[in-house]
Tab-separated table of C-alpha atoms in Angstrom:
chain	number	residue	atom	x	y	z
S	1	MET	CA	0.225	95.148	-212.991
S	2	LEU	CA	1.681	95.616	-216.445
S	3	ILE	CA	-0.037	92.902	-218.437
S	4	PHE	CA	1.113	93.141	-222.038
S	5	ARG	CA	4.077	94.170	-224.115
S	6	GLN	CA	4.634	93.355	-227.748
S	7	HIS	CA	8.108	93.700	-229.233
S	8	SER	CA	7.947	92.107	-232.682
S	9	ILE	CA	5.726	94.384	-234.765
S	10	SER	CA	6.119	95.725	-238.259
S	11	MET	CA	8.281	98.833	-238.499
S	12	ASN	CA	6.075	100.206	-241.276
S	13	PRO	CA	6.271	103.968	-240.605
S	14	LEU	CA	2.601	104.403	-241.519
S	15	ILE	CA	1.385	102.080	-238.766
S	16	VAL	CA	0.631	103.920	-235.529
S	17	ARG	CA	2.258	102.350	-232.469
S	18	SER	CA	-0.136	102.761	-229.555
S	19	VAL	CA	-0.339	101.885	-225.859
S	20	ILE	CA	-3.343	101.610	-223.557
S	21	ILE	CA	-3.099	102.881	-219.965
S	22	ASP	CA	-6.185	102.158	-217.863
S	23	ASP	CA	-6.621	100.537	-214.453
S	24	GLU	CA	-9.660	98.519	-215.619
S	25	LEU	CA	-8.838	95.273	-217.415
S	26	PRO	CA	-12.257	95.063	-219.175
S	27	VAL	CA	-11.693	98.547	-220.649
S	28	ARG	CA	-8.255	97.589	-221.922
S	29	ARG	CA	-9.677	94.442	-223.521
S	30	THR	CA	-12.520	96.415	-225.087
S	31	LEU	CA	-10.149	98.990	-226.538
S	32	ARG	CA	-7.842	96.318	-227.897
S	33	ASN	CA	-10.745	94.454	-229.518
S	34	MET	CA	-12.130	97.617	-231.103
S	35	LEU	CA	-8.732	98.662	-232.430
S	36	SER	CA	-7.964	95.213	-233.816
S	37	SER	CA	-10.178	95.974	-236.819
S	38	VAL	CA	-8.264	99.181	-237.626
S	39	ALA	CA	-5.448	98.333	-240.015
S	40	GLU	CA	-3.413	101.476	-239.345
S	41	VAL	CA	-2.890	100.926	-235.603
S	42	SER	CA	-0.912	98.368	-233.604
S	43	VAL	CA	-1.316	98.116	-229.828
S	44	VAL	CA	2.219	97.461	-228.570
S	45	GLY	CA	1.499	97.419	-224.845
S	46	GLU	CA	-0.878	97.880	-221.927
S	47	ALA	CA	-0.438	99.174	-218.394
S	48	GLY	CA	-2.747	99.322	-215.392
S	49	ASN	CA	-1.342	102.382	-213.593
S	50	VAL	CA	0.715	105.516	-214.146
S	51	THR	CA	4.073	104.223	-212.909
S	52	GLU	CA	3.987	101.206	-215.189
S	53	GLY	CA	2.541	103.339	-217.952
S	54	LEU	CA	5.572	105.652	-217.848
S	55	ASP	CA	7.881	102.632	-218.013
S	56	LEU	CA	5.913	101.253	-220.946
S	57	ILE	CA	6.077	104.550	-222.824
S	58	GLU	CA	9.823	104.786	-222.224
S	59	GLU	CA	10.315	101.257	-223.539
S	60	GLN	CA	7.967	101.262	-226.520
S	61	LYS	CA	8.104	104.945	-227.581
S	62	PRO	CA	4.565	104.899	-229.005
S	63	ASP	CA	3.006	107.390	-231.378
S	64	LEU	CA	-0.354	107.410	-229.587
S	65	ILE	CA	-1.497	106.885	-225.986
S	66	PHE	CA	-5.043	105.814	-225.045
S	67	LEU	CA	-5.186	107.220	-221.526
S	68	ASP	CA	-7.620	106.889	-218.637
S	69	ILE	CA	-7.861	109.853	-216.251
S	70	LYS	CA	-9.178	108.540	-212.931
S	71	MET	CA	-6.774	105.854	-211.716
S	72	PRO	CA	-5.654	104.823	-208.212
S	73	ILE	CA	-2.760	106.715	-206.585
S	74	ARG	CA	-1.832	108.788	-209.647
S	75	SER	CA	-4.095	110.107	-212.386
S	76	GLY	CA	-3.690	110.233	-216.127
S	77	PHE	CA	-3.187	113.981	-215.788
S	78	GLU	CA	-0.132	113.336	-213.595
S	79	LEU	CA	1.278	110.987	-216.232
S	80	LEU	CA	0.827	113.694	-218.848
S	81	ASP	CA	2.451	116.304	-216.589
S	82	GLU	CA	5.474	114.027	-216.168
S	83	LEU	CA	5.820	113.480	-219.917
S	84	THR	CA	5.538	117.214	-220.560
S	85	LYS	CA	8.161	117.946	-217.888
S	86	GLN	CA	10.515	115.476	-219.587
S	87	GLN	CA	9.751	117.054	-222.986
S	88	ARG	CA	8.411	113.770	-224.344
S	89	PHE	CA	5.432	114.463	-226.585
S	90	TYR	CA	2.863	112.060	-228.051
S	91	GLY	CA	-0.610	111.843	-229.472
S	92	VAL	CA	-3.156	111.351	-226.670
S	93	ILE	CA	-6.750	110.115	-226.779
S	94	PHE	CA	-8.332	110.223	-223.339
S	95	VAL	CA	-10.792	107.421	-222.566
S	96	SER	CA	-12.781	108.438	-219.499
S	97	GLY	CA	-16.113	107.979	-217.786
S	98	TYR	CA	-16.066	111.631	-216.705
S	99	PRO	CA	-17.027	113.923	-219.596
S	100	ASP	CA	-16.679	116.986	-217.352
S	101	ASP	CA	-12.914	116.418	-217.461
S	102	ALA	CA	-12.753	116.968	-221.218
S	103	LEU	CA	-11.779	120.652	-221.082
S	104	THR	CA	-9.064	120.057	-218.492
S	105	ALA	CA	-7.824	117.100	-220.546
S	106	VAL	CA	-7.412	119.212	-223.671
S	107	GLN	CA	-5.578	121.894	-221.676
S	108	LYS	CA	-3.245	119.340	-220.100
S	109	ALA	CA	-2.466	117.836	-223.500
S	110	ALA	CA	-1.888	121.191	-225.220
S	111	PRO	CA	1.918	120.748	-225.524
S	112	HIS	CA	1.484	117.321	-227.099
S	113	LEU	CA	1.153	116.387	-230.755
S	114	HIS	CA	-2.591	115.742	-230.688
S	115	SER	CA	-5.359	115.246	-228.152
S	116	ASP	CA	-8.951	114.021	-228.163
S	117	PHE	CA	-11.535	112.611	-225.765
S	118	VAL	CA	-13.757	109.507	-225.804
S	119	VAL	CA	-16.381	108.885	-223.122
S	120	LYS	CA	-16.957	105.482	-221.495
S	121	PRO	CA	-18.817	103.299	-222.319
S	122	ILE	CA	-16.886	103.452	-225.576
S	123	ASP	CA	-18.711	103.880	-228.871
S	124	PRO	CA	-16.627	101.882	-231.398
S	125	LEU	CA	-17.563	104.116	-234.321
S	126	LEU	CA	-16.677	107.261	-232.385
S	127	LEU	CA	-13.386	105.701	-231.293
S	128	LYS	CA	-12.467	104.954	-234.900
S	129	ASP	CA	-13.452	108.477	-235.957
S	130	LYS	CA	-11.240	109.951	-233.234
S	131	PHE	CA	-8.355	107.711	-234.272
S	132	ARG	CA	-8.824	108.702	-237.902
S	133	LEU	CA	-8.520	112.392	-237.015
S	134	PHE	CA	-5.212	111.657	-235.296
S	135	TYR	CA	-4.008	109.364	-238.071
S	136	ASN	CA	-4.571	111.846	-240.887
S	137	LYS	CA	-2.534	114.504	-239.103
S	138	TRP	CA	0.143	112.043	-237.953
S	139	LYS	CA	0.516	110.524	-241.418
S	140	ALA	CA	1.023	113.926	-243.057
S	141	ASP	CA	3.662	114.830	-240.463
S	142	LYS	CA	5.369	111.443	-240.823
S	143	GLU	CA	5.504	111.649	-244.609
S	144	HIS	CA	6.968	115.141	-244.367
S	145	GLU	CA	9.599	113.913	-241.901
S	146	LEU	CA	10.470	110.925	-244.078
S	147	GLU	CA	10.863	113.196	-247.086
S	148	LEU	CA	13.163	115.510	-245.136
S	149	THR	CA	15.118	112.539	-243.778
S	150	ALA	CA	15.689	111.301	-247.313
S	151	GLN	CA	16.990	114.737	-248.294
S	152	LEU	CA	19.326	114.814	-245.298
S	153	GLU	CA	20.608	111.310	-245.957
S	154	LYS	CA	21.406	112.254	-249.525
S	155	ALA	CA	23.126	115.451	-248.435
S	156	PHE	CA	25.172	113.746	-245.722
S	157	SER	CA	26.169	110.425	-247.171
S	158	HIS	CA	29.458	109.621	-245.436
S	159	ASN	CA	32.633	108.427	-247.034
S	160	PRO	CA	33.532	105.401	-244.829
S	161	GLU	CA	37.256	105.844	-245.490
S	162	LEU	CA	37.432	109.512	-244.626
S	163	GLY	CA	34.825	109.434	-241.865
S	164	VAL	CA	33.546	112.871	-242.850
S	165	PRO	CA	30.647	114.050	-244.992
S	166	SER	CA	31.557	113.822	-248.673
S	167	GLY	CA	28.389	115.260	-250.187
S	168	PRO	CA	26.836	118.738	-250.176
S	169	ARG	CA	27.304	120.767	-247.031
S	170	PHE	CA	23.796	122.210	-246.982
S	171	LEU	CA	20.441	121.522	-245.361
S	172	THR	CA	17.111	122.515	-246.851
S	173	PHE	CA	14.418	123.443	-244.342
S	174	GLN	CA	10.860	124.382	-245.187
S	175	ASN	CA	8.288	125.977	-242.915
S	176	SER	CA	4.825	127.366	-243.639
S	177	VAL	CA	6.088	130.531	-245.305
S	178	ALA	CA	9.511	129.891	-246.821
S	179	LEU	CA	12.201	127.438	-247.887
S	180	HIS	CA	15.705	127.895	-246.481
S	181	ARG	CA	18.981	126.392	-247.673
S	182	ILE	CA	21.685	126.780	-245.062
S	183	GLU	CA	25.286	125.653	-244.757
S	184	VAL	CA	25.803	123.061	-242.037
S	185	ALA	CA	28.989	124.762	-240.856
S	186	ASP	CA	26.931	127.910	-240.246
S	187	ILE	CA	24.649	126.186	-237.691
S	188	MET	CA	25.505	127.235	-234.138
S	189	TYR	CA	22.902	125.133	-232.348
S	190	CYS	CA	19.487	123.513	-232.752
S	191	GLU	CA	16.776	123.590	-230.115
S	192	SER	CA	13.597	121.554	-229.690
S	193	ALA	CA	10.674	123.652	-228.436
S	194	ASN	CA	6.896	123.731	-228.819
S	195	LYS	CA	6.592	120.893	-231.362
S	196	GLN	CA	9.223	122.343	-233.686
S	197	ILE	CA	12.973	122.741	-234.125
S	198	ASN	CA	14.610	126.151	-233.889
S	199	VAL	CA	17.875	126.344	-235.863
S	200	TYR	CA	20.259	129.145	-234.863
S	201	CYS	CA	22.891	130.205	-237.385
S	202	SER	CA	25.687	132.781	-237.544
S	203	ARG	CA	24.645	134.470	-240.782
S	204	GLN	CA	20.875	134.737	-240.306
S	205	GLU	CA	18.179	134.839	-237.656
S	206	HIS	CA	16.933	131.548	-236.304
S	207	LEU	CA	14.645	129.335	-238.364
S	208	ASN	CA	11.483	127.643	-237.082
S	209	VAL	CA	11.203	124.188	-238.639
S	210	PRO	CA	7.962	122.252	-237.973
S	211	ASN	CA	7.428	118.491	-238.343
S	212	LEU	CA	11.012	117.567	-237.483
S	213	THR	CA	12.328	115.875	-234.357
S	214	LEU	CA	15.685	116.500	-232.731
S	215	ASP	CA	16.344	112.747	-232.843
S	216	THR	CA	16.043	112.767	-236.641
S	217	LEU	CA	18.325	115.767	-236.957
S	218	GLU	CA	20.900	114.316	-234.562
S	219	LYS	CA	21.272	111.116	-236.589
S	220	LEU	CA	22.024	113.025	-239.750
S	221	LEU	CA	24.302	115.832	-238.597
S	222	PRO	CA	28.035	114.961	-238.671
S	223	PRO	CA	28.721	113.537	-235.163
S	224	ASP	CA	32.307	114.791	-235.158
S	225	HIS	CA	31.073	118.374	-235.512
S	226	PHE	CA	27.856	118.350	-233.458
S	227	ILE	CA	27.062	117.205	-229.927
S	228	ARG	CA	23.666	116.420	-228.356
S	229	ILE	CA	23.091	118.180	-225.013
S	230	GLY	CA	20.161	116.634	-223.165
S	231	LYS	CA	16.710	116.327	-224.678
S	232	SER	CA	16.527	119.773	-226.243
S	233	HIS	CA	19.789	120.925	-227.828
S	234	ILE	CA	22.403	120.014	-230.417
S	235	LEU	CA	25.502	122.239	-230.392
S	236	ASN	CA	28.172	122.891	-232.986
S	237	ARG	CA	31.391	121.813	-231.231
S	238	GLU	CA	33.421	124.372	-233.187
S	239	ALA	CA	31.242	127.225	-231.911
S	240	ILE	CA	31.536	126.477	-228.182
S	241	SER	CA	33.767	129.154	-226.670
S	242	TYR	CA	32.757	129.515	-223.021
S	243	LEU	CA	31.065	127.467	-220.311
S	244	GLU	CA	29.871	128.973	-217.037
S	245	LYS	CA	29.212	126.421	-214.310
S	246	GLY	CA	27.217	126.876	-211.113
S	247	ALA	CA	23.533	126.762	-210.215
S	248	ARG	CA	22.497	128.056	-213.655
S	249	PRO	CA	25.087	126.764	-216.151
S	250	LYS	CA	25.433	128.807	-219.302
S	251	CYS	CA	27.138	128.070	-222.601
S	252	ARG	CA	28.378	130.722	-225.022
S	253	LEU	CA	28.744	129.971	-228.725
S	254	VAL	CA	30.714	132.150	-231.139
S	255	LEU	CA	30.745	131.700	-234.902
S	256	GLY	CA	31.724	134.394	-237.364
S	257	ASN	CA	30.518	137.678	-235.900
S	258	ARG	CA	27.593	136.089	-234.035
S	259	VAL	CA	27.527	135.370	-230.304
S	260	ARG	CA	24.722	133.304	-228.792
S	261	GLU	CA	24.179	132.128	-225.227
S	262	LEU	CA	21.907	129.451	-223.835
S	263	LEU	CA	21.193	127.983	-220.425
S	264	ILE	CA	21.836	124.264	-219.973
S	265	TYR	CA	21.031	121.773	-217.237
S	266	ALA	CA	23.765	121.133	-214.668
S	267	SER	CA	23.552	117.420	-215.463
S	268	ASN	CA	24.675	118.173	-219.033
S	269	VAL	CA	27.731	120.298	-218.203
S	270	TRP	CA	30.060	117.311	-218.577
S	271	LYS	CA	28.957	116.843	-222.187
S	272	VAL	CA	30.026	120.383	-223.033
S	273	GLU	CA	33.296	119.907	-221.174
S	274	GLU	CA	33.904	116.705	-223.127
S	275	SER	CA	33.686	118.611	-226.377
S	276	TYR	CA	36.802	120.597	-225.418
S	277	SER	CA	38.939	117.458	-225.182
């Protein structure tokens, strides 16, 4: 039974939103009590099994999941597999009475933002140390994202009368080796993959941009020029030139002298078709 959901919490971006998924009520209570003394974390919900845990994650969109492994019917590993399949990535701290599962846990969580392991019975000091490791990494990523968001908002402040961007037409992206300034009109499509955004342009090879989510980028790109296709892609409407339907739908984008093709899910074909109207 899902026993707790909290909706009215501070939206302070430096407070980690977390959920606890464990079939044992005493463990959930223990975790909550231990975390209550950590100022940087807020427990926004609890669940007692995988099905309800997935619903809770969908509803609350946490930053961090405290996850049991051995649970009735479906395991914590199955929950993680489902999230990975849906391309929904989080920080994960496993809380388990089976230390032999630690290696498998780390492997299962490899696509996610962060993973760690705490053995039951829970050592409160170790739990806080594990949280701190996550928090330091998460905070740095969040501050970087907020800084980039501020840059994008400044670059794409909209004129409410015209309904189109009135400011600079450029984005500045920075990765570990270089800083890139690109024209928005030159973007053919953006793709979310492996904890980063790949930006494909007509006048240069694609850019790998870490510490940025597709959701953030979608909110700040001009909606009359770009369209979100599923969980992984944003396309430039002006570049879409060809759509192949069937079992393996394919979309072709042409901009300048560059031609790019990408596979899309059949369930998203209608969104591409809509862009033609």
